[in-house]
Amino acid sequence: MYSSKIAGIGHYVPKNVYTNNDLSRFMETSDEWIQERTGIKERRFADRYEETTTTMGIEAAKVAIERAGITKDDIDFIIFATLSPDYYFPGCGVLLQREMQMKEVGALDIRNQCSGFVYALSVADQFIKTGMYKNILVVGSEKHSFAMDFETRSRNVSVIFGDGAGAAVLQRATKEGQGILSTHLHSDGADAEILAMHYPGAHANKWLKDKPAFPDQELGGLFITADQIESGAALPYMDGPAVFKKAVVKFPEVINEALAANSYTAKDIDLLVPHQANLRISQYVQQLLGLPDDKVFNNIQKYGNTTAASVPIALSEAWEAGKVKEGDLICLAAFGSGFTWASALIKW
Ligand code: ACO
């Protein structure tokens, strides 16, 4: 059995910067409220017309491929994690394959929201371990700005999220003890609806049985109806306090699981790269694990929460800053909608 390593990591963030004060032009909010609750100062929003989740993913992929010292023709599998795909279907993986003019390799899309990238990394790790593929491109990319509502009614959601992309190339590790040591994946669907976008979807019979959403007919229906759009039901929904409570339990749990599986303790971590959900969540986890500031990487202040893109963007920035060096013990951890949560422990 081979182990896999991250041979190249890259990221892309759009040029348009929106500060907290900029958001207060659209809704009743303030820089003070946002910074105090989330740590976010500004975020990037993609160009409305020119950029998509796929195009941002491509920019990040180009950097990761170059840093891995290969070309796009060496990629033999694509895994694309996003909750904001260009189309409802097909997924972004095939669009990336087409736009980058890659060979006719397999493309898999992953819909695991904030933990999507760590899940994708775990899938890629299995394919490298078995020897099925040699150079897997793993992408996490989000264009949240297009589906969010910038009115006061959605301010608890729309001040948190930003756009961007990150990517990694996974290859077989060449040194003994190097690479991804283990990955740990979990889910609990009991609260699936409390951090979710309920429409469009195929569940309208369950959610709308008392509402005249469908014509009275035996077959067929609509994934989305005009009244769902008008009422705001087709917007992202989040019960923030409930998410917070669960996240601060599951983050440390899955990090400790990864450490225990490899006979390490928190003291051995050189850098924790958590999903950038909320600075308060990361600080709480840091405190629980007893980690000093320089062992936890945070960049939510600049980018907001970029969901599936947040871990690879943070890892790429940490690598560029010289905080991820050969031999370091790096822990990636994520928690998000589903709920799903995951970790990966890497000997770089
Ligand atoms: N600006 C000003 N006021 C606001 C805003 C805003 N952007 N958003 C909400 N408020 C108001 C509310 O209307 C409410 O007012 P009221 O008391 O008059 O009704 C008040 O602030 C408190 O609202 P809550 O939603 O209870 O705010 P809370 O203090 O819980 O903070 C937050 C909200 C920041 C979302 C918090 O719950 C949180 O951090 N939750 C974790 C969720 C999270 O991090 N999600 C990230 C995505 S999921 C993931 O990545 C894991």
XYZ file of C-alpha atoms and ligand atoms in Angstrom:
399
model
C 0.000 0.000 0.000
C 1.330 3.441 -0.970
C 0.653 6.590 1.012
C -0.251 9.867 -0.641
C 1.166 13.368 -0.243
C 0.099 16.843 -1.260
C 2.617 17.581 -4.018
C 1.264 21.038 -4.857
C -1.216 23.456 -3.291
C -2.631 26.695 -4.696
C -5.458 29.159 -4.303
C -7.291 31.948 -6.055
C -9.400 34.740 -4.600
C -11.337 37.258 -6.682
C -10.204 40.872 -6.815
C -13.367 42.541 -5.472
C -12.953 43.295 -1.758
C -16.089 44.048 0.287
C -15.438 45.352 3.796
C -18.001 45.096 6.579
C -18.763 48.774 6.043
C -19.434 48.064 2.366
C -22.069 45.483 3.393
C -23.797 48.054 5.585
C -24.706 49.888 2.357
C -27.066 46.986 1.579
C -28.356 45.863 4.986
C -28.598 46.918 8.608
C -25.320 45.692 10.037
C -22.055 47.111 11.316
C -18.340 46.470 11.249
C -18.420 46.169 15.038
C -21.171 43.478 15.061
C -19.525 41.378 12.356
C -16.000 41.556 13.794
C -17.132 40.844 17.337
C -19.254 37.790 16.377
C -17.156 36.317 13.536
C -13.726 37.983 13.346
C -14.371 38.836 9.685
C -13.148 42.233 8.424
C -13.632 41.768 4.683
C -14.361 39.135 2.046
C -13.899 38.745 -1.724
C -16.810 38.524 -4.157
C -16.390 37.087 -7.624
C -17.059 39.116 -10.730
C -20.813 38.771 -11.282
C -20.563 37.972 -14.977
C -17.059 36.754 -15.712
C -16.267 34.430 -12.806
C -17.895 31.182 -11.746
C -17.132 28.466 -9.232
C -15.440 26.552 -12.056
C -13.321 29.434 -13.359
C -12.040 30.200 -9.851
C -11.330 26.498 -9.304
C -9.329 26.468 -12.549
C -7.151 29.385 -11.414
C -6.360 27.589 -8.137
C -5.773 24.301 -10.004
C -3.231 25.902 -12.354
C -1.141 27.017 -9.365
C -1.368 23.629 -7.614
C -0.404 21.765 -10.806
C 2.575 24.037 -11.432
C 3.764 23.714 -7.839
C 3.507 19.918 -8.117
C 5.918 20.123 -11.056
C 3.548 18.427 -13.508
C 1.233 19.544 -16.314
C -2.533 19.279 -16.681
C -1.959 16.290 -18.981
C -0.535 14.333 -16.048
C -3.772 14.629 -14.043
C -5.556 11.271 -14.084
C -8.547 12.072 -11.844
C -10.468 15.190 -10.773
C -12.383 15.687 -7.528
C -14.339 18.936 -7.189
C -15.955 19.970 -3.905
C -18.515 22.787 -3.872
C -21.973 23.735 -2.634
C -22.334 26.477 -5.242
C -21.970 24.639 -8.569
C -22.285 26.440 -11.901
C -25.173 24.153 -12.839
C -27.562 22.134 -10.682
C -26.152 19.330 -12.827
C -23.689 18.369 -14.262
C -21.066 19.128 -11.628
C -18.102 21.477 -11.848
C -15.585 18.629 -12.278
C -16.504 18.065 -15.912
C -16.591 21.807 -16.613
C -13.059 22.111 -15.263
C -11.994 19.107 -17.382
C -13.444 20.796 -20.472
C -12.126 24.305 -19.841
C -8.615 23.090 -18.954
C -8.651 20.791 -21.997
C -7.639 17.825 -19.911
C -7.646 14.235 -21.035
C -10.901 12.262 -20.685
C -10.166 11.394 -17.059
C -12.783 10.694 -14.401
C -14.375 13.650 -12.613
C -16.172 13.362 -9.286
C -18.134 16.114 -7.550
C -18.456 16.185 -3.770
C -21.364 17.903 -1.998
C -20.180 18.068 1.564
C -20.174 21.821 2.063
C -17.619 23.040 4.628
C -16.016 19.618 5.050
C -16.048 18.985 1.270
C -12.328 19.504 0.733
C -11.254 17.197 3.571
C -13.714 14.558 2.314
C -12.289 15.001 -1.200
C -8.760 14.639 0.121
C -9.762 11.397 1.827
C -11.260 9.995 -1.392
C -8.142 10.974 -3.348
C -5.948 9.405 -0.666
C -7.717 6.039 -1.117
C -7.203 6.086 -4.907
C -3.501 6.885 -4.532
C -3.099 4.220 -1.830
C -4.497 1.497 -4.065
C -2.352 2.664 -6.982
C -5.392 3.349 -9.173
C -4.362 6.962 -9.921
C -1.062 8.842 -9.765
C -1.889 12.555 -9.959
C -5.263 13.552 -8.551
C -6.479 17.136 -8.724
C -8.613 18.064 -5.708
C -10.466 21.390 -5.888
C -12.650 23.297 -3.421
C -14.352 26.375 -4.867
C -17.329 28.567 -4.005
C -19.208 31.468 -5.533
C -21.510 32.223 -2.603
C -22.140 35.812 -3.621
C -24.462 34.788 -6.422
C -26.941 32.860 -4.261
C -26.935 35.064 -1.180
C -29.460 37.674 -0.254
C -28.030 41.057 0.726
C -31.124 42.344 2.490
C -31.411 42.722 6.260
C -33.597 39.577 6.520
C -30.527 37.439 5.595
C -27.828 39.402 7.407
C -26.954 36.574 9.833
C -25.909 34.485 6.795
C -24.658 36.899 4.148
C -22.075 38.703 6.292
C -20.266 35.404 6.936
C -19.587 33.949 3.497
C -17.115 34.864 0.761
C -15.934 33.560 -2.612
C -12.682 31.836 -3.578
C -11.001 28.586 -4.529
C -8.198 26.290 -3.441
C -6.689 23.195 -5.035
C -4.188 20.438 -4.348
C -2.439 17.754 -6.368
C -2.111 14.395 -4.632
C 0.648 11.990 -5.573
C 2.259 8.887 -4.131
C 4.602 9.792 -1.240
C 8.237 9.045 -1.962
C 9.623 9.014 1.582
C 8.837 6.579 4.399
C 6.444 8.115 6.955
C 5.633 11.114 4.718
C 2.207 12.217 3.488
C -1.382 11.775 4.644
C -1.220 9.648 7.804
C -4.986 9.228 8.177
C -8.348 10.826 7.441
C -11.488 10.665 9.587
C -14.978 11.300 8.207
C -18.254 11.688 10.122
C -21.861 12.716 9.654
C -25.054 13.183 11.639
C -28.099 14.079 9.557
C -30.371 14.709 12.542
C -30.078 18.484 12.002
C -29.663 18.492 8.229
C -32.131 21.354 7.739
C -30.660 23.896 10.182
C -27.766 24.875 7.910
C -29.157 24.323 4.457
C -30.584 25.625 1.235
C -33.937 23.842 1.086
C -34.795 24.794 -2.509
C -34.422 23.898 -5.282
C -34.997 20.276 -4.336
C -37.118 17.174 -4.792
C -38.673 17.220 -1.336
C -41.513 19.660 -1.933
C -44.190 17.053 -1.187
C -42.827 16.841 2.354
C -42.190 20.522 2.924
C -45.126 22.008 1.073
C -47.957 19.584 1.555
C -50.190 22.299 3.005
C -49.267 24.872 0.386
C -50.606 25.044 -3.154
C -47.142 24.772 -4.702
C -47.905 22.070 -7.217
C -50.715 21.682 -9.665
C -53.047 18.876 -8.528
C -51.618 16.145 -10.714
C -50.513 12.548 -10.413
C -46.946 12.923 -11.690
C -44.327 15.612 -11.975
C -43.676 18.761 -10.036
C -41.183 21.549 -9.828
C -37.818 21.727 -8.135
C -38.601 25.320 -7.301
C -41.745 27.438 -7.412
C -42.345 31.164 -7.766
C -43.723 31.465 -4.220
C -40.627 29.769 -2.774
C -38.481 32.391 -4.458
C -40.724 35.293 -3.474
C -40.992 34.224 0.179
C -37.216 33.851 0.563
C -37.516 30.075 1.106
C -34.993 29.487 -1.678
C -32.188 31.207 0.228
C -29.485 29.697 2.430
C -30.799 29.149 5.974
C -28.684 28.942 9.127
C -29.521 28.587 12.794
C -26.225 30.195 13.838
C -26.265 29.488 17.584
C -27.111 25.779 17.019
C -24.288 25.443 14.466
C -21.860 27.122 16.855
C -22.709 24.704 19.703
C -22.200 21.605 17.572
C -19.042 22.883 15.837
C -17.144 23.552 19.071
C -17.731 19.930 20.121
C -17.060 18.161 16.824
C -13.921 20.110 15.785
C -11.856 19.050 18.828
C -13.346 15.550 18.733
C -12.252 14.851 15.166
C -8.830 16.467 15.694
C -8.216 14.325 18.777
C -9.378 11.260 16.844
C -6.729 11.919 14.171
C -4.020 12.500 16.786
C -4.909 9.352 18.763
C -5.016 7.208 15.606
C -1.374 8.138 14.987
C -0.186 8.124 18.617
C 0.285 11.894 18.752
C -1.061 14.546 21.123
C -1.992 18.169 20.454
C 1.516 19.240 21.532
C 2.929 17.472 18.455
C 0.930 19.584 15.978
C 3.095 22.046 14.037
C 0.116 23.709 12.365
C -3.648 23.298 12.682
C -5.500 24.515 9.601
C -9.170 24.547 10.568
C -12.045 25.264 8.214
C -12.560 29.016 8.511
C -16.114 28.893 9.875
C -15.907 31.688 12.368
C -12.873 33.068 14.222
C -14.654 32.507 17.553
C -15.023 28.790 16.774
C -11.329 28.474 15.833
C -10.253 30.329 18.978
C -12.420 28.123 21.163
C -10.932 24.973 19.585
C -7.406 26.386 19.950
C -8.021 27.032 23.643
C -9.434 23.531 24.236
C -6.411 21.935 22.575
C -3.983 24.249 24.373
C -2.325 25.403 21.152
C -0.340 28.668 20.937
C -1.373 31.303 18.364
C 1.419 30.462 15.940
C 0.174 26.862 15.608
C -3.300 27.737 14.332
C -3.746 29.323 10.915
C -6.622 31.783 10.466
C -7.394 33.957 7.470
C -11.162 34.341 7.856
C -10.473 38.009 8.679
C -9.641 38.596 4.969
C -11.900 36.146 3.158
C -14.889 35.280 5.342
C -16.088 31.676 5.292
C -15.457 30.188 1.842
C -16.921 26.752 2.708
C -15.254 23.998 0.603
C -12.520 26.427 -0.447
C -11.523 27.573 3.028
C -9.165 24.729 4.018
C -7.173 24.705 0.742
C -6.990 28.527 0.617
C -5.698 28.581 4.209
C -3.276 25.704 3.596
C -1.964 27.392 0.449
C -1.463 30.734 2.236
C 0.222 28.987 5.171
C 2.531 27.154 2.744
C 3.378 30.425 0.963
C 4.172 32.028 4.332
C 6.656 29.229 5.127
C 4.467 27.804 7.895
C 4.204 24.364 6.267
C 7.644 22.775 5.941
C 8.915 19.310 5.139
C 8.566 17.044 8.171
C 5.897 19.233 9.854
C 2.808 17.634 11.374
C -0.167 19.401 9.802
C -3.740 18.846 10.913
C -6.684 19.815 8.706
C -10.160 19.836 10.264
C -13.606 20.867 9.088
C -17.218 20.946 10.232
C -20.286 22.052 8.343
C -23.756 21.582 6.958
C -25.143 18.076 7.134
C -23.771 17.984 9.713
C -20.540 16.486 8.409
C -17.103 16.825 9.929
C -13.680 15.479 9.078
C -9.955 15.673 9.742
C -6.716 14.753 8.017
C -3.320 14.394 9.662
C -0.381 14.975 7.340
C 3.378 14.553 7.770
C 4.490 17.138 5.185
N -25.637 42.558 11.836
C -26.278 43.049 12.891
N -27.128 42.328 13.648
C -27.319 41.044 13.293
C -26.676 40.453 12.201
C -25.795 41.269 11.448
N -25.123 40.796 10.395
N -27.048 39.172 12.115
C -27.917 38.947 13.118
N -28.089 40.081 13.833
C -28.919 40.289 15.005
C -30.107 39.375 15.012
O -31.160 39.902 14.262
C -30.425 39.308 16.488
O -31.146 40.454 16.833
P -32.331 40.376 17.918
O -31.687 39.890 19.171
O -32.814 41.786 17.954
O -33.311 39.399 17.349
C -29.068 39.383 17.155
O -28.181 39.951 16.173
C -28.539 38.043 17.579
O -28.756 37.108 16.506
P -28.165 35.678 16.509
O -28.376 35.010 15.193
O -28.646 34.963 17.749
O -26.662 36.083 16.618
P -25.487 35.361 17.305
O -25.000 36.195 18.401
O -25.739 33.930 17.532
O -24.421 35.460 16.118
C -23.594 34.108 14.331
C -24.740 34.966 14.835
C -22.357 35.005 14.165
C -23.955 33.510 13.007
C -23.323 33.051 15.402
O -24.488 32.357 15.722
C -22.316 32.071 14.964
O -21.148 32.373 14.879
N -22.748 30.830 14.699
C -21.889 29.827 14.152
C -22.310 29.646 12.790
C -21.189 29.776 11.840
O -20.068 30.070 12.135
N -21.537 29.472 10.647
C -20.586 29.496 9.637
C -21.074 28.630 8.574
S -21.247 27.012 9.076
C -19.772 26.416 9.130
O -18.920 26.818 8.426
C -19.536 25.403 10.139
